[in-house]
C-alpha cells in the first residue's frame, strides 16, 4: 500500500545553534571543507554512520548533544567563523563583478540533471556532473546564474538479487522536506504552482523547489503534487524513465515549465529576468518554444521575429557524440501535444525536422534555437560539426558554427583535501583564483618533497 504522506522529523535547534540551519541549506558545504568539519564535530560517530551527509546528521543528532554544544564556547566560536566566511563569500564581489554593468544581470541554465552532491541524487553521469560543477564554478566566479531542472522523487535504485540470481531494483522515494531545499512560495505563504498544458484539456501542475549552491540558485520542478492526476503526478518520478509520452512530458515541464518558474522566481525575489538562456543538451529545448510563444502573445511579434529574438539570447551545448543518443520523438506525438499551444505547428515542427520526416529531433531544435553552440571537448566539437553539418547546407564541415569548450572540473570539489593542504593548488604567480587572464602554472607542487607527496 502506498503511503499517503511522508514526514521528516528533526530536533529543534537551540537558539545559539540557529546558524547551523543556514549553513546546511547552502550546498557550499559540498566543496567547503571547514563547513563539513563543523558538522562532523556535531557527532563524529553519527557523521560516519550518515556517510558524511550534513543534512542527515542535523536531522538525527540528539537533543542532548545539541544542548551540550549550545553551551560550548569553542564550538560556538568555530560556528561563528564558518558562518562569517559564508556571508563574506556570498556578499563579496568576485570575477564577474569586474565586468561592469554591460554584463548580463541574470543567466538561466537548463539541464535535465545536476550532480552537486550525493545528498541530492538528481544526476546519473557526466552531463549531470558537468552541470553541477558549472553551478559551483559560476558561484565561485560570481556569475549570476539561475539553474533550472526537475526534482526526481525516486532518486537512485537500491540493487538486490532474487533467489534465482536476477537483479532487483527498488526505488526509495525521496522526501523533499528531508533535503536541503526550500519551496518557492507566494507572498501569502502558498506554494507557487506552475502549469503546462497537455492534450485533451489536461494540465500538468508543478511545485518549485529552490536549492542554494553558494551564490547560485537552482530551481527544481516537482509534479508529485495533489493537483495532478496519477499520470501527471509521475512525470518527475525518475531521471530518463518511462515511454515516449512520459519523456516528452518531462521535457515539456523542464523547458516550458522551467521558463514559467523563472518568471515567478524573478517576480518574487526581485532578481532580473534572464538575458541569456543556456540549454545543456536537447532535453531543455522547449524553453525556446515557450519564449517564442511569450513574445508573439505579449509583444505582437511574428514567429520569425520572435525566433530571431530568442536566438539572440540562447546558447546550446551538445554532449552526444552519436546520433543514437539524441532524443527523437514521433512527429505525430509533437503534433498532439502542441496543437493549440500558441505557436504555429508547422513552424515548430520545422525546428526539429531531420532526415526522417516522421521524427522530431530535440538536438536539431536546440541548434536551430541557439545563436551559439558548442561541444564539450575539442574532439567533440569536431565530431559535432560532422554530425550536424546537414543543418548548414553549403558550409564546409570545418566552418559549421559549432565550437567547443573542453569540460572542466570544479577543483575544490574533486581535489583531495590532503593535496590542497600540501599546496598543489598554489602557483608562484599567486592565488590562481585571483591571477588575471592567461595560463597559470600550478607549480606549488614543485616545492613538495617527493616522499611527502607519495
Short mmCIF file of C-alpha atoms in Angstrom, two decimals:
data_model
loop_
_atom_site.label_atom_id
_atom_site.label_comp_id
_atom_site.label_asym_id
_atom_site.label_seq_id
_atom_site.Cartn_x
_atom_site.Cartn_y
_atom_site.Cartn_z
CA UNK A 1 0.00 0.00 0.00
CA UNK A 2 1.36 3.41 -0.94
CA UNK A 3 1.96 5.83 1.92
CA UNK A 4 -0.49 8.72 1.99
CA UNK A 5 2.03 11.24 3.28
CA UNK A 6 5.65 11.19 4.41
CA UNK A 7 7.00 13.25 7.30
CA UNK A 8 10.54 14.21 8.25
CA UNK A 9 11.07 14.93 11.95
CA UNK A 10 14.08 16.92 13.17
CA UNK A 11 15.19 18.04 16.59
CA UNK A 12 14.61 21.76 17.16
CA UNK A 13 17.88 23.67 17.28
CA UNK A 14 18.68 25.70 20.41
CA UNK A 15 18.85 29.40 19.60
CA UNK A 16 22.68 29.63 19.83
CA UNK A 17 22.94 26.94 17.12
CA UNK A 18 20.46 28.58 14.71
CA UNK A 19 23.22 29.36 12.13
CA UNK A 20 23.55 25.61 11.50
CA UNK A 21 20.18 25.74 9.69
CA UNK A 22 21.52 28.36 7.29
CA UNK A 23 24.80 26.53 6.77
CA UNK A 24 23.17 23.20 5.95
CA UNK A 25 20.75 24.78 3.46
CA UNK A 26 23.55 26.21 1.32
CA UNK A 27 25.30 23.45 -0.62
CA UNK A 28 28.56 25.32 -0.50
CA UNK A 29 29.37 22.79 2.23
CA UNK A 30 29.71 20.20 -0.57
CA UNK A 31 33.04 21.78 -1.53
CA UNK A 32 33.94 23.73 1.61
CA UNK A 33 35.93 21.53 3.98
CA UNK A 34 35.66 23.78 7.04
CA UNK A 35 31.85 23.65 6.93
CA UNK A 36 31.89 19.85 6.70
CA UNK A 37 34.33 19.75 9.62
CA UNK A 38 31.87 21.77 11.68
CA UNK A 39 29.03 19.32 11.00
CA UNK A 40 31.32 16.38 11.72
CA UNK A 41 32.05 17.94 15.11
CA UNK A 42 28.34 17.71 15.99
CA UNK A 43 28.79 13.97 16.44
CA UNK A 44 31.80 12.27 14.77
CA UNK A 45 30.34 8.77 15.06
CA UNK A 46 26.98 9.89 13.65
CA UNK A 47 28.83 11.68 10.85
CA UNK A 48 30.47 8.37 9.93
CA UNK A 49 27.25 6.33 10.01
CA UNK A 50 25.44 9.02 7.96
CA UNK A 51 28.09 8.88 5.26
CA UNK A 52 29.20 12.47 5.74
CA UNK A 53 25.73 13.86 4.98
CA UNK A 54 25.29 17.14 6.94
CA UNK A 55 21.53 17.18 6.33
CA UNK A 56 21.10 13.70 7.74
CA UNK A 57 23.40 14.42 10.68
CA UNK A 58 21.50 17.57 11.64
CA UNK A 59 18.26 15.59 11.42
CA UNK A 60 19.46 12.76 13.65
CA UNK A 61 21.72 14.41 16.23
CA UNK A 62 20.28 14.05 19.71
CA UNK A 63 18.65 16.93 21.57
CA UNK A 64 21.04 16.26 24.46
CA UNK A 65 24.08 16.71 22.21
CA UNK A 66 22.63 19.92 20.78
CA UNK A 67 22.00 21.30 24.25
CA UNK A 68 25.61 20.48 25.18
CA UNK A 69 27.02 22.21 22.08
CA UNK A 70 24.83 25.27 22.66
CA UNK A 71 26.93 25.92 25.77
CA UNK A 72 30.29 25.01 24.22
CA UNK A 73 32.11 28.32 23.63
CA UNK A 74 34.76 26.75 21.42
CA UNK A 75 32.15 25.19 19.13
CA UNK A 76 30.13 28.41 19.01
CA UNK A 77 33.21 30.46 18.02
CA UNK A 78 34.02 27.93 15.33
CA UNK A 79 30.45 28.03 14.02
CA UNK A 80 30.51 31.83 14.01
CA UNK A 81 33.74 31.84 11.97
CA UNK A 82 32.28 29.44 9.38
CA UNK A 83 29.09 31.50 9.17
CA UNK A 84 31.06 34.73 8.75
CA UNK A 85 33.08 33.09 5.99
CA UNK A 86 29.89 32.08 4.14
CA UNK A 87 28.39 35.56 4.46
CA UNK A 88 31.57 37.14 3.10
CA UNK A 89 31.63 34.62 0.23
CA UNK A 90 28.03 35.48 -0.67
CA UNK A 91 28.43 39.26 -0.44
CA UNK A 92 31.94 39.99 -1.71
CA UNK A 93 32.49 40.88 -5.39
CA UNK A 94 34.07 38.16 -7.49
CA UNK A 95 35.45 38.00 -11.04
CA UNK A 96 32.12 38.56 -12.80
CA UNK A 97 31.50 41.79 -10.90
CA UNK A 98 34.63 43.26 -12.56
CA UNK A 99 32.98 43.07 -16.00
CA UNK A 100 30.84 46.12 -15.43
CA UNK A 101 27.19 46.98 -15.99
CA UNK A 102 27.04 45.68 -19.57
CA UNK A 103 27.40 42.03 -18.49
CA UNK A 104 24.08 40.12 -18.30
CA UNK A 105 22.41 40.57 -14.92
CA UNK A 106 20.93 37.05 -14.91
CA UNK A 107 21.71 33.91 -16.93
CA UNK A 108 19.41 30.87 -16.97
CA UNK A 109 20.99 27.41 -17.20
CA UNK A 110 18.69 24.49 -18.05
CA UNK A 111 19.71 20.88 -17.54
CA UNK A 112 17.85 17.59 -17.04
CA UNK A 113 20.26 16.63 -14.25
CA UNK A 114 22.54 18.35 -11.74
CA UNK A 115 25.30 16.49 -9.90
CA UNK A 116 26.05 18.72 -6.92
CA UNK A 117 26.17 16.23 -4.04
CA UNK A 118 25.08 12.68 -3.30
CA UNK A 119 22.71 14.22 -0.77
CA UNK A 120 20.69 15.48 -3.75
CA UNK A 121 20.59 12.44 -6.11
CA UNK A 122 19.46 14.23 -9.26
CA UNK A 123 22.08 13.00 -11.76
CA UNK A 124 23.26 9.84 -13.49
CA UNK A 125 26.57 10.63 -15.16
CA UNK A 126 28.82 13.06 -16.96
CA UNK A 127 26.18 15.54 -18.10
CA UNK A 128 24.92 15.94 -14.54
CA UNK A 129 28.41 16.19 -13.05
CA UNK A 130 29.27 18.86 -15.62
CA UNK A 131 26.09 20.78 -14.75
CA UNK A 132 26.79 20.59 -11.02
CA UNK A 133 30.37 21.76 -11.47
CA UNK A 134 29.08 24.52 -13.75
CA UNK A 135 26.92 25.88 -10.93
CA UNK A 136 29.75 25.66 -8.39
CA UNK A 137 32.25 27.38 -10.70
CA UNK A 138 29.67 30.08 -11.51
CA UNK A 139 29.22 30.66 -7.79
CA UNK A 140 32.97 30.98 -7.19
CA UNK A 141 33.27 33.39 -10.12
CA UNK A 142 30.24 35.44 -9.11
CA UNK A 143 28.33 34.63 -12.32
CA UNK A 144 24.60 35.44 -11.75
CA UNK A 145 23.40 32.03 -12.85
CA UNK A 146 19.99 30.51 -12.08
CA UNK A 147 19.81 26.78 -12.73
CA UNK A 148 16.58 25.07 -13.85
CA UNK A 149 15.90 21.34 -13.58
CA UNK A 150 13.46 18.70 -12.34
CA UNK A 151 13.15 17.17 -8.86
CA UNK A 152 13.13 13.41 -9.33
CA UNK A 153 11.36 11.75 -6.41
CA UNK A 154 12.77 8.24 -6.92
CA UNK A 155 16.47 9.09 -6.68
CA UNK A 156 18.73 6.08 -7.24
CA UNK A 157 17.56 2.49 -7.06
CA UNK A 158 18.81 0.10 -4.40
CA UNK A 159 20.05 -3.08 -6.06
CA UNK A 160 19.49 -6.61 -4.82
CA UNK A 161 19.27 -10.17 -6.10
CA UNK A 162 16.32 -12.51 -6.27
CA UNK A 163 16.52 -16.13 -5.08
CA UNK A 164 17.20 -17.05 -8.73
CA UNK A 165 20.07 -14.56 -9.00
CA UNK A 166 18.24 -11.91 -11.05
CA UNK A 167 18.81 -8.23 -10.36
CA UNK A 168 16.05 -6.49 -8.43
CA UNK A 169 15.68 -2.71 -8.19
CA UNK A 170 13.90 -0.81 -5.51
CA UNK A 171 13.47 2.94 -5.88
CA UNK A 172 13.26 4.60 -2.45
CA UNK A 173 11.04 7.68 -2.51
CA UNK A 174 12.75 10.97 -1.66
CA UNK A 175 11.10 13.34 0.76
CA UNK A 176 11.85 16.94 -0.35
CA UNK A 177 11.39 18.10 3.24
CA UNK A 178 14.37 15.96 4.20
CA UNK A 179 16.61 17.51 1.56
CA UNK A 180 18.43 20.88 1.50
CA UNK A 181 15.55 22.51 -0.39
CA UNK A 182 13.07 25.30 0.19
CA UNK A 183 9.72 25.52 -1.55
CA UNK A 184 9.12 28.62 -3.64
CA UNK A 185 6.12 30.38 -2.13
CA UNK A 186 3.88 33.35 -2.87
CA UNK A 187 3.82 36.37 -0.58
CA UNK A 188 0.85 34.90 1.31
CA UNK A 189 2.76 31.68 2.03
CA UNK A 190 1.00 29.48 -0.53
CA UNK A 191 3.11 27.31 -2.80
CA UNK A 192 3.92 28.59 -6.29
CA UNK A 193 2.22 26.32 -8.84
CA UNK A 194 3.48 26.16 -12.43
CA UNK A 195 1.16 24.82 -15.15
CA UNK A 196 1.90 23.31 -18.56
CA UNK A 197 -0.96 22.50 -20.99
CA UNK A 198 -1.36 18.89 -22.16
CA UNK A 199 -3.64 17.24 -24.77
CA UNK A 200 -7.34 16.59 -24.17
CA UNK A 201 -7.62 19.68 -21.99
CA UNK A 202 -5.42 18.23 -19.24
CA UNK A 203 -2.93 20.33 -17.30
CA UNK A 204 0.38 19.42 -15.72
CA UNK A 205 0.96 21.19 -12.39
CA UNK A 206 4.27 21.50 -10.55
CA UNK A 207 5.67 22.99 -7.40
CA UNK A 208 9.08 24.67 -7.46
CA UNK A 209 11.86 23.89 -5.01
CA UNK A 210 14.81 26.20 -4.51
CA UNK A 211 18.34 24.92 -3.89
CA UNK A 212 21.11 27.33 -2.89
CA UNK A 213 24.51 26.38 -4.36
CA UNK A 214 26.81 29.02 -2.94
CA UNK A 215 25.76 32.23 -4.68
CA UNK A 216 23.76 30.35 -7.34
CA UNK A 217 20.08 29.43 -7.13
CA UNK A 218 18.82 26.18 -8.63
CA UNK A 219 15.07 25.76 -9.29
CA UNK A 220 13.72 22.19 -9.43
CA UNK A 221 10.18 21.47 -10.64
CA UNK A 222 8.17 18.74 -8.91
CA UNK A 223 5.00 17.20 -10.37
CA UNK A 224 4.30 14.82 -7.46
CA UNK A 225 1.59 17.04 -6.01
CA UNK A 226 -2.11 16.64 -5.26
CA UNK A 227 -3.19 18.99 -8.05
CA UNK A 228 -2.23 16.33 -10.63
CA UNK A 229 -3.89 13.14 -11.80
CA UNK A 230 -1.74 9.99 -11.27
CA UNK A 231 -0.24 10.08 -14.78
CA UNK A 232 0.85 13.70 -14.46
CA UNK A 233 1.94 13.16 -10.86
CA UNK A 234 4.51 10.60 -12.02
CA UNK A 235 6.16 12.90 -14.59
CA UNK A 236 9.09 13.66 -12.26
CA UNK A 237 9.30 10.14 -10.86
CA UNK A 238 12.81 9.30 -12.09
CA UNK A 239 15.54 10.53 -14.39
CA UNK A 240 15.28 9.34 -18.02
CA UNK A 241 12.50 6.88 -17.26
CA UNK A 242 9.26 5.91 -18.99
CA UNK A 243 8.00 5.74 -22.56
CA UNK A 244 8.00 8.45 -25.25
CA UNK A 245 4.89 10.17 -23.83
CA UNK A 246 6.47 10.25 -20.39
CA UNK A 247 9.79 11.61 -21.65
CA UNK A 248 8.05 14.26 -23.72
CA UNK A 249 6.03 15.41 -20.70
CA UNK A 250 9.26 15.60 -18.69
CA UNK A 251 10.95 17.72 -21.33
CA UNK A 252 7.91 19.98 -21.69
CA UNK A 253 7.93 20.53 -17.93
CA UNK A 254 11.68 21.23 -17.96
CA UNK A 255 11.56 23.65 -20.90
CA UNK A 256 8.12 25.29 -20.79
CA UNK A 257 7.58 24.91 -17.06
CA UNK A 258 11.17 25.97 -16.42
CA UNK A 259 10.67 29.32 -18.16
CA UNK A 260 7.46 29.89 -16.24
CA UNK A 261 9.20 29.01 -12.96
CA UNK A 262 11.92 31.52 -13.78
CA UNK A 263 9.32 34.23 -14.36
CA UNK A 264 7.75 33.53 -10.97
CA UNK A 265 11.11 33.36 -9.20
CA UNK A 266 12.18 36.69 -10.70
CA UNK A 267 8.89 38.31 -9.68
CA UNK A 268 9.06 37.03 -6.10
CA UNK A 269 12.79 37.54 -5.47
CA UNK A 270 13.36 40.75 -7.42
CA UNK A 271 16.04 39.03 -9.49
CA UNK A 272 16.25 40.50 -13.03
CA UNK A 273 14.71 38.37 -15.77
CA UNK A 274 17.37 36.27 -17.56
CA UNK A 275 19.01 37.86 -20.58
CA UNK A 276 20.74 34.64 -21.67
CA UNK A 277 19.26 31.12 -21.71
CA UNK A 278 21.71 28.21 -21.82
CA UNK A 279 20.30 24.77 -22.75
CA UNK A 280 22.55 21.95 -21.58
CA UNK A 281 21.68 19.30 -24.21
CA UNK A 282 18.40 18.96 -26.13
CA UNK A 283 16.22 17.92 -23.19
CA UNK A 284 15.54 21.58 -22.41
CA UNK A 285 14.86 22.67 -25.97
CA UNK A 286 11.24 23.65 -25.37
CA UNK A 287 12.42 26.63 -23.30
CA UNK A 288 12.97 28.40 -26.62
CA UNK A 289 9.48 27.49 -27.85
CA UNK A 290 7.92 28.92 -24.68
CA UNK A 291 9.87 32.16 -25.08
CA UNK A 292 8.71 32.43 -28.70
CA UNK A 293 5.12 31.99 -27.51
CA UNK A 294 5.62 34.72 -24.90
CA UNK A 295 6.95 37.19 -27.48
CA UNK A 296 4.20 36.52 -30.02
CA UNK A 297 1.42 36.83 -27.43
CA UNK A 298 2.71 39.73 -25.30
CA UNK A 299 4.72 41.77 -27.83
CA UNK A 300 2.81 41.02 -31.02
CA UNK A 301 5.90 39.68 -32.82
CA UNK A 302 5.58 37.31 -35.74
CA UNK A 303 7.03 33.82 -35.31
CA UNK A 304 10.07 34.72 -37.43
CA UNK A 305 10.71 37.88 -35.41
CA UNK A 306 10.30 36.06 -32.11
CA UNK A 307 12.63 33.29 -33.27
CA UNK A 308 15.38 35.79 -34.05
CA UNK A 309 14.92 37.50 -30.68
CA UNK A 310 15.09 34.17 -28.86
CA UNK A 311 18.14 33.03 -30.81
CA UNK A 312 19.99 36.23 -29.88
CA UNK A 313 19.94 35.19 -26.22
CA UNK A 314 20.31 31.41 -26.43
CA UNK A 315 23.33 29.13 -26.04
CA UNK A 316 23.17 25.40 -26.77
CA UNK A 317 25.61 22.75 -25.54
CA UNK A 318 25.55 19.31 -27.15
CA UNK A 319 27.05 16.34 -25.29
CA UNK A 320 26.14 13.43 -27.55
CA UNK A 321 28.81 12.04 -29.92
CA UNK A 322 26.48 9.52 -31.61
CA UNK A 323 23.07 10.04 -33.28
CA UNK A 324 21.54 7.16 -31.26
CA UNK A 325 21.95 9.17 -28.06
CA UNK A 326 19.75 12.07 -29.20
CA UNK A 327 16.12 12.43 -28.10
CA UNK A 328 13.84 11.98 -31.10
CA UNK A 329 10.05 11.92 -30.82
CA UNK A 330 7.45 10.84 -33.37
CA UNK A 331 6.26 13.88 -35.29
CA UNK A 332 2.65 12.83 -34.61
CA UNK A 333 3.31 12.94 -30.86
CA UNK A 334 4.56 16.54 -31.09
CA UNK A 335 1.51 17.47 -33.15
CA UNK A 336 -0.79 16.00 -30.49
CA UNK A 337 0.90 17.73 -27.56
CA UNK A 338 1.41 21.15 -29.17
CA UNK A 339 -1.85 21.61 -31.02
CA UNK A 340 -3.25 24.87 -29.71
CA UNK A 341 -0.13 25.69 -27.66
CA UNK A 342 0.17 29.17 -29.17
CA UNK A 343 2.98 28.56 -31.66
CA UNK A 344 2.28 27.71 -35.34
CA UNK A 345 2.60 23.95 -35.50
CA UNK A 346 4.29 23.88 -38.91
CA UNK A 347 6.93 26.35 -37.70
CA UNK A 348 7.53 24.36 -34.52
CA UNK A 349 7.90 21.10 -36.45
CA UNK A 350 10.40 22.74 -38.77
CA UNK A 351 12.65 23.50 -35.76
CA UNK A 352 13.02 19.78 -35.03
CA UNK A 353 13.00 18.44 -38.58
CA UNK A 354 15.62 15.92 -39.65
CA UNK A 355 16.33 13.41 -42.42
CA UNK A 356 13.49 11.14 -41.25
CA UNK A 357 10.31 13.21 -41.86
CA UNK A 358 8.41 11.21 -39.23
CA UNK A 359 10.75 12.26 -36.41
CA UNK A 360 11.22 15.41 -34.32
CA UNK A 361 14.85 15.86 -33.28
CA UNK A 362 15.46 17.70 -29.99
CA UNK A 363 19.14 18.37 -30.72
CA UNK A 364 18.25 19.89 -34.10
CA UNK A 365 15.73 22.15 -32.39
CA UNK A 366 18.33 23.14 -29.80
CA UNK A 367 20.84 24.06 -32.50
CA UNK A 368 18.27 26.00 -34.53
CA UNK A 369 17.22 27.94 -31.44
CA UNK A 370 20.75 28.74 -30.30
CA UNK A 371 22.85 31.57 -31.70
CA UNK A 372 25.91 29.95 -30.16
CA UNK A 373 26.55 26.21 -29.91
CA UNK A 374 29.39 24.16 -28.53
CA UNK A 375 30.57 20.64 -27.91
CA UNK A 376 32.27 19.59 -24.68
CA UNK A 377 35.83 19.00 -25.89
CA UNK A 378 37.91 19.92 -28.90
CA UNK A 379 37.45 16.45 -30.35
CA UNK A 380 33.72 16.50 -29.63
CA UNK A 381 33.43 19.87 -31.38
CA UNK A 382 34.99 18.23 -34.45
CA UNK A 383 32.61 15.23 -34.20
CA UNK A 384 29.59 17.51 -33.73
CA UNK A 385 30.41 19.57 -36.81
CA UNK A 386 30.33 16.34 -38.78
CA UNK A 387 27.13 15.05 -37.12
CA UNK A 388 25.13 18.22 -37.66
CA UNK A 389 26.60 19.66 -40.86
CA UNK A 390 23.33 19.00 -42.73
CA UNK A 391 21.76 21.86 -40.73
CA UNK A 392 24.11 24.27 -42.52
CA UNK A 393 23.93 23.28 -46.20
CA UNK A 394 26.65 24.85 -48.29
CA UNK A 395 29.08 25.11 -45.35
CA UNK A 396 32.30 23.16 -45.33
CA UNK A 397 32.40 20.90 -42.30
CA UNK A 398 35.17 22.93 -40.68
CA UNK A 399 33.02 26.07 -40.98
CA UNK A 400 29.91 24.65 -39.29
CA UNK A 401 29.32 27.08 -36.37
CA UNK A 402 29.65 24.61 -33.51
CA UNK A 403 32.60 25.42 -31.31
CA UNK A 404 33.94 23.59 -28.30
CA UNK A 405 34.65 24.32 -24.66
CA UNK A 406 36.52 21.47 -23.03
CA UNK A 407 34.78 20.15 -19.93
CA UNK A 408 36.40 21.39 -16.76
CA UNK A 409 36.03 20.17 -13.20
CA UNK A 410 35.43 22.24 -10.10
CA UNK A 411 38.80 21.81 -8.43
CA UNK A 412 37.67 22.34 -4.80
CA UNK A 413 35.14 19.51 -5.25
CA UNK A 414 37.41 16.95 -6.86
CA UNK A 415 40.87 17.63 -5.44
CA UNK A 416 41.68 15.57 -2.36
CA UNK A 417 41.82 17.74 0.71
CA UNK A 418 45.26 16.40 1.64
CA UNK A 419 46.67 17.57 -1.70
CA UNK A 420 45.14 21.03 -1.32
CA UNK A 421 46.66 21.36 2.15
CA UNK A 422 50.06 20.34 0.75
CA UNK A 423 49.92 23.21 -1.70
CA UNK A 424 49.22 21.52 -5.02
CA UNK A 425 46.75 24.27 -5.92
CA UNK A 426 49.27 27.06 -5.35
CA UNK A 427 51.16 28.95 -8.01
CA UNK A 428 54.33 31.02 -7.98
CA UNK A 429 52.15 33.75 -9.57
CA UNK A 430 49.91 34.00 -6.51
CA UNK A 431 46.43 32.67 -5.85
CA UNK A 432 45.26 31.12 -9.18
CA UNK A 433 41.72 32.35 -8.49
CA UNK A 434 42.93 35.95 -8.35
CA UNK A 435 45.51 35.97 -11.17
CA UNK A 436 44.43 37.62 -14.43
CA UNK A 437 43.94 36.02 -17.83
CA UNK A 438 46.44 33.54 -19.17
CA UNK A 439 47.71 30.10 -18.20
CA UNK A 440 48.65 29.90 -14.53
CA UNK A 441 51.17 27.17 -13.68
CA UNK A 442 50.19 25.20 -10.59
CA UNK A 443 53.87 24.87 -9.71
CA UNK A 444 53.44 24.84 -5.94
CA UNK A 445 53.74 21.08 -6.24
CA UNK A 446 57.40 21.50 -7.18
CA UNK A 447 58.13 22.60 -3.62
CA UNK A 448 56.64 19.46 -2.08
CA UNK A 449 59.08 16.71 -1.21
CA UNK A 450 58.64 13.53 -3.27
CA UNK A 451 58.39 11.40 -0.15
CA UNK A 452 55.71 13.62 1.37
CA UNK A 453 53.71 13.66 -1.87
CA UNK A 454 53.96 9.88 -2.16
#
